[in-house]
Amino acid sequence: MSSKVRTRFAPSPTGFLHLGGARTALFNWLFTRQNGGSLILRIEDTDEKRNTEEAFQAIYEGLAWMGIDWDEGHQKGGDYGPYNQSQRTALYQKWFDKLQADGRVYEDDRAWRFRFDRKPVTVSDLVCGETTIDYANEEINPDMTIRRPDGSFTFHFVNVVDDVEMEITHVIRGEDHLMNTPKHIQLYEAFGVKPPIFAHIPLILNDSGKKMSKRDEGAAVKDYLAMGFLPEAMTNFVALLGWNPKNDEEILSVEELISKFNLNQINRAPAKFDLTKALWMNQQYLGKLSADQFLKAVRPSLEQANIPTENSTLPRAVAAVQEKVSSLNEVADMISFLYKDDFPYDNDALAKVRKNESAPALLAALKDAWSITENWDEAKAVIGETAKANDAKMGQLMFPTRVALSGLGGGLDLGEMIAILGKEQCVARLKRFSAIS
Ligand code: GLU
């Protein structure tokens, strides 16, 4: 007989949803969806200073953006509420009273301590294996405070009461809580309740091999939205932080993640965060979108960059860079020159053109040739012909032309650039360039 899986994601509102939190939420979600269970969103908001509406919203929005939904909690309700710890004091009092009636708590300097059983306690963790803490020595493991002098209850106590009251079957959370778990097991035993199954998931390390911190690049989920990530790519790469399907597959749809995810296969070793890899994954997802989907996804960032999105050449310009970019934001950088007459010239590209002594004369010849080119489809071929007529190699004129038209040393395909700009713009840009170079 198997009882229904009940899991929870229990963030403390810190102002933003960080990568580790998103990963904990995702692992809980994948496991729960795989098992047809219920995921509870419980807000651990006992630290009143941090309980701002914005801090709550950051959690809801971050999860929603990643496509992680929950079954009980904010906006869902449920039979085990309220789902914010700040509203659950009566339940904490109830379990406190039980401990008091059983003689398991005592007052000490106006705080209340929970009397540990003086014996070894072992957690059997699905990921980390067994961890034992021996409570025999009171000096080393003094009885823990569960209620402060102001009457409020401490993290360990409310966390366990909530997991008991909400009938949580699997506690999936960060490894930083592993060493707390024997304390929690002591509470379960005192409550007379069977502990849930525990799975503590490994730390995430940053580029320099240190525990990822709030200040690291890529630490906040909202940064990925700002960077131009697709949520599907984000979900895929976060799922691989500490888990993999035991083959070389890296691109996995949400459905595949749900079917392949396995709590028992989470790595014991820390997960390494690699922004380059995340961007690579995003590039794979961007490349798979249809031209229309890509255009739609990129539109907000183009608007932000003041690119006229109603321009009829835009679909072609956007399609020309789809395969090249690893984030949506790069698109604006790559195509904005098309829609700006006074675009800037990249210093390195300019220096490179200036080293080529024949460039001014070649560009002047191209300007003349383009001025009388009637069929603009031939414009690119005219570059080669002009170079040849002036005893130069095609490359000697191609690069200066690219810089003159775009201000950039790379990016958009030259043929596409010429076609999108059209004759008038191309000639005008060669003129503008001859004035500065
Ligand atoms: N509020 C705790 C945290 O954010 C939750 C710990 C747990 O999942 O049990 O770390």
Tab-separated table of C-alpha atoms and ligand atoms in Angstrom:
chain	number	residue	atom	x	y	z
A	1	MET	CA	0.000	0.000	0.000
A	2	SER	CA	1.507	3.292	-0.976
A	3	SER	CA	0.243	6.545	0.426
A	4	LYS	CA	0.074	9.592	-1.763
A	5	VAL	CA	3.318	11.499	-2.222
A	6	ARG	CA	3.243	14.896	-0.513
A	7	THR	CA	6.221	17.200	-0.878
A	8	ARG	CA	6.850	20.802	-0.087
A	9	PHE	CA	8.974	23.709	-1.178
A	10	ALA	CA	9.509	25.871	1.885
A	11	PRO	CA	11.366	29.045	0.995
A	12	SER	CA	12.054	31.878	3.365
A	13	PRO	CA	11.306	35.153	1.603
A	14	THR	CA	14.718	36.679	0.994
A	15	GLY	CA	13.792	39.166	-1.713
A	16	PHE	CA	14.491	36.953	-4.673
A	17	LEU	CA	14.315	33.346	-5.752
A	18	HIS	CA	17.876	32.121	-5.973
A	19	LEU	CA	19.238	29.369	-8.151
A	20	GLY	CA	19.556	26.860	-5.296
A	21	GLY	CA	15.956	27.498	-4.265
A	22	ALA	CA	14.775	27.112	-7.837
A	23	ARG	CA	16.626	23.811	-8.061
A	24	THR	CA	15.086	22.560	-4.793
A	25	ALA	CA	11.651	23.568	-6.070
A	26	LEU	CA	12.272	21.886	-9.416
A	27	PHE	CA	13.478	18.593	-7.904
A	28	ASN	CA	10.431	18.537	-5.648
A	29	TRP	CA	8.194	19.314	-8.598
A	30	LEU	CA	9.683	16.684	-10.924
A	31	PHE	CA	9.450	14.023	-8.252
A	32	THR	CA	5.903	14.993	-7.313
A	33	ARG	CA	4.619	15.165	-10.873
A	34	GLN	CA	6.252	11.837	-11.651
A	35	ASN	CA	4.384	10.263	-8.758
A	36	GLY	CA	1.047	11.998	-9.124
A	37	GLY	CA	1.522	13.598	-5.729
A	38	SER	CA	0.896	17.067	-4.285
A	39	LEU	CA	3.487	19.801	-4.026
A	40	ILE	CA	2.896	22.260	-1.217
A	41	LEU	CA	4.263	25.789	-1.308
A	42	ARG	CA	4.889	26.797	2.279
A	43	ILE	CA	6.296	30.193	3.033
A	44	GLU	CA	8.634	30.186	6.014
A	45	ASP	CA	8.006	33.769	6.944
A	46	THR	CA	8.754	33.822	10.629
A	47	ASP	CA	11.437	36.465	10.246
A	48	GLU	CA	9.143	39.478	10.114
A	49	LYS	CA	11.746	41.892	8.826
A	50	ARG	CA	11.856	40.086	5.522
A	51	ASN	CA	8.161	39.604	5.018
A	52	THR	CA	7.480	42.102	2.342
A	53	GLU	CA	4.907	41.549	-0.359
A	54	GLU	CA	7.708	41.915	-2.928
A	55	ALA	CA	9.677	39.111	-1.333
A	56	PHE	CA	6.650	36.805	-1.620
A	57	GLN	CA	6.016	37.878	-5.193
A	58	ALA	CA	9.623	37.159	-6.144
A	59	ILE	CA	9.053	33.536	-5.154
A	60	TYR	CA	5.707	33.148	-6.917
A	61	GLU	CA	6.916	34.853	-10.069
A	62	GLY	CA	10.208	32.984	-10.238
A	63	LEU	CA	8.450	29.630	-9.895
A	64	ALA	CA	5.727	30.560	-12.368
A	65	TRP	CA	8.273	31.694	-14.930
A	66	MET	CA	10.023	28.333	-14.701
A	67	GLY	CA	6.731	26.524	-15.154
A	68	ILE	CA	6.754	25.093	-11.629
A	69	ASP	CA	3.241	24.969	-10.267
A	70	TRP	CA	2.090	23.849	-6.864
A	71	ASP	CA	-1.042	22.137	-5.619
A	72	GLU	CA	-1.517	23.743	-2.229
A	73	GLY	CA	-0.546	27.161	-0.940
A	74	HIS	CA	-0.696	30.671	-2.354
A	75	GLN	CA	-3.700	31.102	-4.680
A	76	LYS	CA	-4.430	27.360	-4.530
A	77	GLY	CA	-5.666	26.904	-1.008
A	78	GLY	CA	-5.787	23.349	0.299
A	79	ASP	CA	-6.837	21.347	3.342
A	80	TYR	CA	-3.628	21.834	5.288
A	81	GLY	CA	-3.466	25.629	5.498
A	82	PRO	CA	-2.733	28.277	6.351
A	83	TYR	CA	0.406	27.951	4.235
A	84	ASN	CA	2.383	30.828	5.694
A	85	GLN	CA	4.173	30.041	8.935
A	86	SER	CA	3.345	33.456	10.344
A	87	GLN	CA	-0.309	32.329	10.471
A	88	ARG	CA	0.237	28.931	12.038
A	89	THR	CA	1.007	29.876	15.626
A	90	ALA	CA	-1.990	27.981	17.049
A	91	LEU	CA	-0.641	24.741	15.577
A	92	TYR	CA	2.811	25.361	17.013
A	93	GLN	CA	1.243	26.010	20.379
A	94	LYS	CA	-0.669	22.725	20.170
A	95	TRP	CA	2.467	20.665	19.602
A	96	PHE	CA	4.381	22.668	22.166
A	97	ASP	CA	1.674	21.855	24.723
A	98	LYS	CA	2.028	18.182	23.922
A	99	LEU	CA	5.768	18.307	24.505
A	100	GLN	CA	5.180	20.176	27.725
A	101	ALA	CA	2.597	17.641	28.910
A	102	ASP	CA	5.094	14.890	28.119
A	103	GLY	CA	7.835	16.616	30.085
A	104	ARG	CA	10.009	17.171	27.008
A	105	VAL	CA	10.464	20.926	27.437
A	106	TYR	CA	11.751	23.120	30.231
A	107	GLU	CA	12.190	26.824	30.750
A	108	ASP	CA	15.695	28.175	30.739
A	109	ASP	CA	16.362	31.875	31.037
A	110	ARG	CA	12.823	32.641	29.751
A	111	ALA	CA	13.377	30.526	26.634
A	112	TRP	CA	12.097	26.957	26.275
A	113	ARG	CA	14.377	24.071	25.535
A	114	PHE	CA	13.538	20.696	24.080
A	115	ARG	CA	15.060	17.809	26.014
A	116	PHE	CA	16.996	15.613	23.576
A	117	ASP	CA	17.020	11.861	24.001
A	118	ARG	CA	20.585	11.207	25.058
A	119	LYS	CA	21.399	8.582	22.409
A	120	PRO	CA	22.759	8.364	18.857
A	121	VAL	CA	20.328	9.393	16.126
A	122	THR	CA	20.825	8.378	12.504
A	123	VAL	CA	19.341	9.947	9.386
A	124	SER	CA	19.130	7.642	6.387
A	125	ASP	CA	19.157	10.032	3.514
A	126	LEU	CA	18.312	8.958	-0.036
A	127	VAL	CA	21.194	11.003	-1.425
A	128	CYS	CA	23.698	11.350	1.405
A	129	GLY	CA	23.386	7.929	3.021
A	130	GLU	CA	23.623	7.665	6.795
A	131	THR	CA	24.606	10.472	9.136
A	132	THR	CA	24.671	9.902	12.868
A	133	ILE	CA	24.823	12.397	15.671
A	134	ASP	CA	25.395	11.059	19.143
A	135	TYR	CA	23.495	13.141	21.677
A	136	ALA	CA	25.108	11.359	24.647
A	137	ASN	CA	27.217	14.376	25.501
A	138	GLU	CA	25.157	17.320	26.687
A	139	GLU	CA	28.096	19.679	26.451
A	140	ILE	CA	28.504	19.031	22.761
A	141	ASN	CA	24.785	18.824	21.941
A	142	PRO	CA	22.899	20.847	24.522
A	143	ASP	CA	19.110	20.701	24.528
A	144	MET	CA	17.806	22.943	21.789
A	145	THR	CA	15.785	26.081	22.188
A	146	ILE	CA	12.427	25.723	20.488
A	147	ARG	CA	10.709	28.813	21.888
A	148	ARG	CA	12.255	32.212	22.399
A	149	PRO	CA	11.627	34.495	25.371
A	150	ASP	CA	9.263	36.560	23.200
A	151	GLY	CA	7.065	33.475	22.731
A	152	SER	CA	8.037	32.864	19.092
A	153	PHE	CA	9.075	29.397	17.966
A	154	THR	CA	12.390	28.537	16.328
A	155	PHE	CA	13.025	27.273	12.797
A	156	HIS	CA	13.644	23.612	13.705
A	157	PHE	CA	10.441	23.353	15.683
A	158	VAL	CA	8.073	25.024	13.237
A	159	ASN	CA	9.663	23.279	10.270
A	160	VAL	CA	8.992	19.858	11.783
A	161	VAL	CA	5.522	20.723	13.088
A	162	ASP	CA	4.575	21.889	9.612
A	163	ASP	CA	5.925	18.769	7.933
A	164	VAL	CA	3.970	16.657	10.431
A	165	GLU	CA	0.749	18.673	10.124
A	166	MET	CA	0.972	18.822	6.341
A	167	GLU	CA	1.624	15.060	6.189
A	168	ILE	CA	4.748	15.516	4.108
A	169	THR	CA	6.058	12.168	2.852
A	170	HIS	CA	9.334	13.340	1.236
A	171	VAL	CA	11.537	16.198	2.363
A	172	ILE	CA	13.724	17.248	-0.549
A	173	ARG	CA	15.913	20.212	0.351
A	174	GLY	CA	19.423	21.623	0.263
A	175	GLU	CA	22.336	19.796	1.825
A	176	ASP	CA	22.825	22.703	4.217
A	177	HIS	CA	19.976	21.192	6.232
A	178	LEU	CA	21.432	17.671	6.479
A	179	MET	CA	23.081	18.224	9.848
A	180	ASN	CA	19.830	19.666	11.234
A	181	THR	CA	17.958	16.530	10.405
A	182	PRO	CA	18.933	14.421	13.455
A	183	LYS	CA	17.456	17.223	15.590
A	184	HIS	CA	14.324	17.015	13.506
A	185	ILE	CA	14.184	13.256	13.970
A	186	GLN	CA	14.365	13.776	17.731
A	187	LEU	CA	11.262	15.956	17.427
A	188	TYR	CA	9.429	13.407	15.265
A	189	GLU	CA	10.118	10.772	17.885
A	190	ALA	CA	8.893	13.022	20.678
A	191	PHE	CA	5.740	13.757	18.667
A	192	GLY	CA	5.215	10.040	18.091
A	193	VAL	CA	5.202	10.537	14.315
A	194	LYS	CA	7.133	8.568	11.705
A	195	PRO	CA	9.676	10.837	9.953
A	196	PRO	CA	9.343	11.425	6.209
A	197	ILE	CA	11.882	10.234	3.662
A	198	PHE	CA	14.757	12.680	3.385
A	199	ALA	CA	16.710	13.620	0.266
A	200	HIS	CA	19.302	16.355	0.738
A	201	ILE	CA	20.542	17.702	-2.558
A	202	PRO	CA	24.146	18.808	-3.084
A	203	LEU	CA	25.502	22.318	-2.831
A	204	ILE	CA	25.963	24.379	-5.947
A	205	LEU	CA	29.501	25.655	-6.494
A	206	ASN	CA	30.366	28.759	-8.482
A	207	ASP	CA	33.073	29.108	-11.140
A	208	SER	CA	35.814	29.339	-8.558
A	209	GLY	CA	34.685	26.177	-6.798
A	210	LYS	CA	33.180	27.987	-3.811
A	211	LYS	CA	29.645	27.644	-2.528
A	212	MET	CA	27.496	29.794	-4.761
A	213	SER	CA	26.427	32.970	-3.012
A	214	LYS	CA	23.742	35.563	-3.558
A	215	ARG	CA	26.293	37.881	-5.095
A	216	ASP	CA	27.480	35.476	-7.782
A	217	GLU	CA	26.528	36.058	-11.386
A	218	GLY	CA	23.542	33.890	-12.199
A	219	ALA	CA	22.434	33.589	-8.557
A	220	ALA	CA	18.939	35.019	-9.036
A	221	VAL	CA	16.261	33.439	-11.202
A	222	LYS	CA	15.071	36.861	-12.370
A	223	ASP	CA	18.525	37.512	-13.858
A	224	TYR	CA	17.933	34.734	-16.373
A	225	LEU	CA	14.756	36.365	-17.534
A	226	ALA	CA	16.656	39.638	-17.860
A	227	MET	CA	19.519	37.876	-19.654
A	228	GLY	CA	17.156	36.511	-22.266
A	229	PHE	CA	16.802	32.876	-21.244
A	230	LEU	CA	13.882	30.757	-22.328
A	231	PRO	CA	12.221	29.200	-19.297
A	232	GLU	CA	12.452	25.721	-20.892
A	233	ALA	CA	16.214	26.089	-21.187
A	234	MET	CA	16.447	27.311	-17.622
A	235	THR	CA	14.426	24.354	-16.350
A	236	ASN	CA	16.594	21.946	-18.318
A	237	PHE	CA	19.876	23.320	-17.046
A	238	VAL	CA	18.704	23.633	-13.437
A	239	ALA	CA	17.536	19.999	-13.541
A	240	LEU	CA	21.077	18.971	-14.434
A	241	LEU	CA	22.565	20.692	-11.384
A	242	GLY	CA	23.169	17.578	-9.364
A	243	TRP	CA	21.259	15.069	-11.447
A	244	ASN	CA	21.598	13.539	-14.896
A	245	PRO	CA	19.802	10.763	-16.754
A	246	LYS	CA	22.924	8.533	-16.630
A	247	ASN	CA	23.696	8.889	-20.304
A	248	ASP	CA	25.016	11.749	-22.393
A	249	GLU	CA	21.629	13.296	-23.011
A	250	GLU	CA	21.600	16.927	-22.057
A	251	ILE	CA	18.655	18.422	-23.864
A	252	LEU	CA	15.572	17.111	-22.108
A	253	SER	CA	12.045	18.412	-22.403
A	254	VAL	CA	9.971	18.912	-19.293
A	255	GLU	CA	8.077	15.688	-20.062
A	256	GLU	CA	11.339	13.788	-20.354
A	257	LEU	CA	12.619	15.300	-17.133
A	258	ILE	CA	9.466	14.252	-15.319
A	259	SER	CA	9.682	10.691	-16.599
A	260	LYS	CA	13.443	10.249	-16.151
A	261	PHE	CA	14.082	12.122	-12.923
A	262	ASN	CA	15.151	9.828	-10.126
A	263	LEU	CA	15.677	10.907	-6.533
A	264	ASN	CA	17.997	7.953	-5.959
A	265	GLN	CA	20.291	9.110	-8.737
A	266	ILE	CA	21.036	12.571	-7.396
A	267	ASN	CA	24.779	13.060	-7.182
A	268	ARG	CA	26.415	13.152	-3.820
A	269	ALA	CA	29.142	15.487	-5.073
A	270	PRO	CA	28.506	19.222	-5.314
A	271	ALA	CA	27.013	20.528	-8.546
A	272	LYS	CA	29.089	22.932	-10.574
A	273	PHE	CA	27.380	26.001	-11.918
A	274	ASP	CA	28.628	27.028	-15.329
A	275	LEU	CA	27.036	30.049	-16.988
A	276	THR	CA	28.684	29.242	-20.324
A	277	LYS	CA	26.987	25.881	-20.325
A	278	ALA	CA	23.673	27.469	-19.393
A	279	LEU	CA	24.017	29.855	-22.321
A	280	TRP	CA	24.919	26.985	-24.630
A	281	MET	CA	21.759	25.213	-23.559
A	282	ASN	CA	19.715	28.339	-24.104
A	283	GLN	CA	21.172	28.565	-27.600
A	284	GLN	CA	19.972	25.037	-28.343
A	285	TYR	CA	16.456	25.947	-27.261
A	286	LEU	CA	16.461	29.246	-29.146
A	287	GLY	CA	17.613	27.480	-32.290
A	288	LYS	CA	14.698	25.048	-32.106
A	289	LEU	CA	12.012	27.746	-32.099
A	290	SER	CA	10.130	28.472	-35.300
A	291	ALA	CA	10.890	31.868	-36.866
A	292	ASP	CA	7.580	33.181	-35.547
A	293	GLN	CA	8.119	31.896	-32.039
A	294	PHE	CA	11.600	33.363	-31.996
A	295	LEU	CA	10.339	36.737	-33.188
A	296	LYS	CA	7.665	36.737	-30.534
A	297	ALA	CA	10.117	35.785	-27.786
A	298	VAL	CA	12.607	38.445	-28.797
A	299	ARG	CA	10.122	41.293	-29.292
A	300	PRO	CA	10.107	42.651	-25.695
A	301	SER	CA	13.877	43.013	-25.619
A	302	LEU	CA	13.833	44.743	-29.012
A	303	GLU	CA	11.232	47.181	-27.767
A	304	GLN	CA	13.366	47.858	-24.741
A	305	ALA	CA	16.280	48.632	-27.043
A	306	ASN	CA	14.087	51.055	-29.029
A	307	ILE	CA	14.247	49.009	-32.197
A	308	PRO	CA	11.215	49.786	-34.391
A	309	THR	CA	9.473	46.421	-34.217
A	310	GLU	CA	6.933	47.285	-36.896
A	311	ASN	CA	9.651	47.595	-39.551
A	312	SER	CA	8.983	45.184	-42.417
A	313	THR	CA	12.593	43.980	-42.518
A	314	LEU	CA	12.571	42.948	-38.871
A	315	PRO	CA	11.533	39.284	-39.365
A	316	ARG	CA	14.398	38.806	-41.815
A	317	ALA	CA	16.931	40.532	-39.535
A	318	VAL	CA	15.828	38.508	-36.517
A	319	ALA	CA	15.858	35.236	-38.467
A	320	ALA	CA	19.406	35.992	-39.644
A	321	VAL	CA	20.727	35.918	-36.071
A	322	GLN	CA	18.552	33.180	-34.571
A	323	GLU	CA	21.233	30.524	-34.918
A	324	LYS	CA	23.971	32.819	-33.696
A	325	VAL	CA	22.713	34.030	-30.332
A	326	SER	CA	22.769	32.282	-26.988
A	327	SER	CA	20.372	34.698	-25.326
A	328	LEU	CA	17.456	36.788	-26.514
A	329	ASN	CA	19.193	39.977	-25.426
A	330	GLU	CA	22.014	39.513	-27.877
A	331	VAL	CA	19.599	39.960	-30.760
A	332	ALA	CA	19.124	43.677	-30.130
A	333	ASP	CA	22.901	44.198	-29.945
A	334	MET	CA	23.374	42.391	-33.223
A	335	ILE	CA	20.679	44.072	-35.272
A	336	SER	CA	20.162	47.542	-33.784
A	337	PHE	CA	22.604	49.097	-36.289
A	338	LEU	CA	20.142	48.264	-39.054
A	339	TYR	CA	17.641	50.716	-37.625
A	340	LYS	CA	19.948	53.521	-36.556
A	341	ASP	CA	21.683	55.901	-38.953
A	342	ASP	CA	24.121	57.119	-36.331
A	343	PHE	CA	25.222	53.715	-35.053
A	344	PRO	CA	28.651	53.696	-33.335
A	345	TYR	CA	31.767	52.022	-34.739
A	346	ASP	CA	33.483	49.388	-32.663
A	347	ASN	CA	37.016	50.571	-31.832
A	348	ASP	CA	38.804	47.322	-32.579
A	349	ALA	CA	37.005	46.879	-35.880
A	350	LEU	CA	37.814	50.455	-36.827
A	351	ALA	CA	41.500	50.039	-35.943
A	352	LYS	CA	41.636	46.958	-38.106
A	353	VAL	CA	40.152	48.802	-41.098
A	354	ARG	CA	42.591	51.670	-40.635
A	355	LYS	CA	45.512	49.282	-40.876
A	356	ASN	CA	44.370	48.367	-44.361
A	357	GLU	CA	45.775	51.247	-46.451
A	358	SER	CA	43.820	50.387	-49.544
A	359	ALA	CA	40.468	50.395	-47.722
A	360	PRO	CA	39.456	54.049	-48.354
A	361	ALA	CA	40.025	53.792	-52.105
A	362	LEU	CA	38.306	50.408	-52.293
A	363	LEU	CA	35.303	51.650	-50.333
A	364	ALA	CA	35.078	54.732	-52.567
A	365	ALA	CA	35.089	52.479	-55.635
A	366	LEU	CA	32.387	50.307	-54.079
A	367	LYS	CA	30.264	53.341	-53.326
A	368	ASP	CA	30.437	54.326	-57.015
A	369	ALA	CA	29.723	50.803	-58.202
A	370	TRP	CA	26.764	50.369	-55.839
A	371	SER	CA	25.350	53.747	-56.878
A	372	ILE	CA	24.844	52.396	-60.374
A	373	THR	CA	23.877	48.830	-59.412
A	374	GLU	CA	20.381	48.341	-60.729
A	375	ASN	CA	19.578	44.871	-59.514
A	376	TRP	CA	20.283	44.985	-55.763
A	377	ASP	CA	20.403	41.163	-55.606
A	378	GLU	CA	23.801	41.520	-57.244
A	379	ALA	CA	25.130	43.937	-54.611
A	380	LYS	CA	27.225	41.346	-52.836
A	381	ALA	CA	28.789	40.135	-56.073
A	382	VAL	CA	29.659	43.743	-56.857
A	383	ILE	CA	32.003	43.742	-53.832
A	384	GLY	CA	34.048	40.949	-55.413
A	385	GLU	CA	34.038	42.601	-58.823
A	386	THR	CA	35.117	45.945	-57.354
A	387	ALA	CA	37.969	44.330	-55.448
A	388	LYS	CA	39.101	42.498	-58.555
A	389	ALA	CA	38.945	45.601	-60.735
A	390	ASN	CA	41.217	47.323	-58.209
A	391	ASP	CA	43.734	44.464	-57.966
A	392	ALA	CA	42.679	43.617	-54.434
A	393	LYS	CA	41.494	40.416	-52.798
A	394	MET	CA	37.846	40.193	-51.944
A	395	GLY	CA	38.592	40.003	-48.207
A	396	GLN	CA	40.366	43.336	-48.323
A	397	LEU	CA	37.080	44.963	-49.181
A	398	MET	CA	34.634	42.663	-47.380
A	399	PHE	CA	35.747	43.510	-43.871
A	400	PRO	CA	35.842	47.310	-44.360
A	401	THR	CA	32.412	47.088	-45.994
A	402	ARG	CA	31.038	45.188	-43.007
A	403	VAL	CA	32.418	47.783	-40.599
A	404	ALA	CA	31.180	50.674	-42.728
A	405	LEU	CA	27.658	49.244	-42.892
A	406	SER	CA	27.287	47.983	-39.343
A	407	GLY	CA	30.042	49.435	-37.178
A	408	LEU	CA	30.805	45.859	-36.110
A	409	GLY	CA	33.591	43.422	-36.934
A	410	GLY	CA	31.301	40.383	-36.903
A	411	GLY	CA	27.731	39.284	-36.496
A	412	LEU	CA	25.079	39.358	-39.162
A	413	ASP	CA	25.905	37.719	-42.484
A	414	LEU	CA	27.153	40.409	-44.891
A	415	GLY	CA	24.784	39.390	-47.688
A	416	GLU	CA	21.794	39.586	-45.329
A	417	MET	CA	22.946	42.940	-44.049
A	418	ILE	CA	23.213	44.371	-47.556
A	419	ALA	CA	19.837	42.988	-48.579
A	420	ILE	CA	18.065	44.270	-45.482
A	421	LEU	CA	19.616	47.745	-45.630
A	422	GLY	CA	18.935	48.217	-49.343
A	423	LYS	CA	20.785	50.325	-51.848
A	424	GLU	CA	20.116	53.777	-50.500
A	425	GLN	CA	21.194	52.942	-46.943
A	426	CYS	CA	24.269	51.045	-48.084
A	427	VAL	CA	25.505	53.915	-50.218
A	428	ALA	CA	24.725	56.450	-47.477
A	429	ARG	CA	26.643	54.366	-44.926
A	430	LEU	CA	29.706	54.159	-47.172
A	431	LYS	CA	29.580	57.936	-47.461
A	432	ARG	CA	29.302	58.401	-43.717
A	433	PHE	CA	32.218	56.061	-43.207
A	434	SER	CA	34.470	57.815	-45.711
A	435	ALA	CA	33.964	61.020	-43.731
A	436	ILE	CA	35.276	59.498	-40.497
A	437	SER	CA	37.977	57.095	-41.700
B	1	GLU	N1	13.029	27.799	4.962
B	1	GLU	C1	14.073	26.834	4.863
B	1	GLU	C2	15.082	27.303	3.834
B	1	GLU	O1	14.755	28.139	3.019
B	1	GLU	C3	13.469	25.505	4.439
B	1	GLU	C4	14.190	24.325	4.904
B	1	GLU	C5	13.467	23.064	4.505
B	1	GLU	O2	13.195	22.898	3.314
B	1	GLU	O3	13.179	22.280	5.381
B	1	GLU	O4	16.208	26.893	3.863
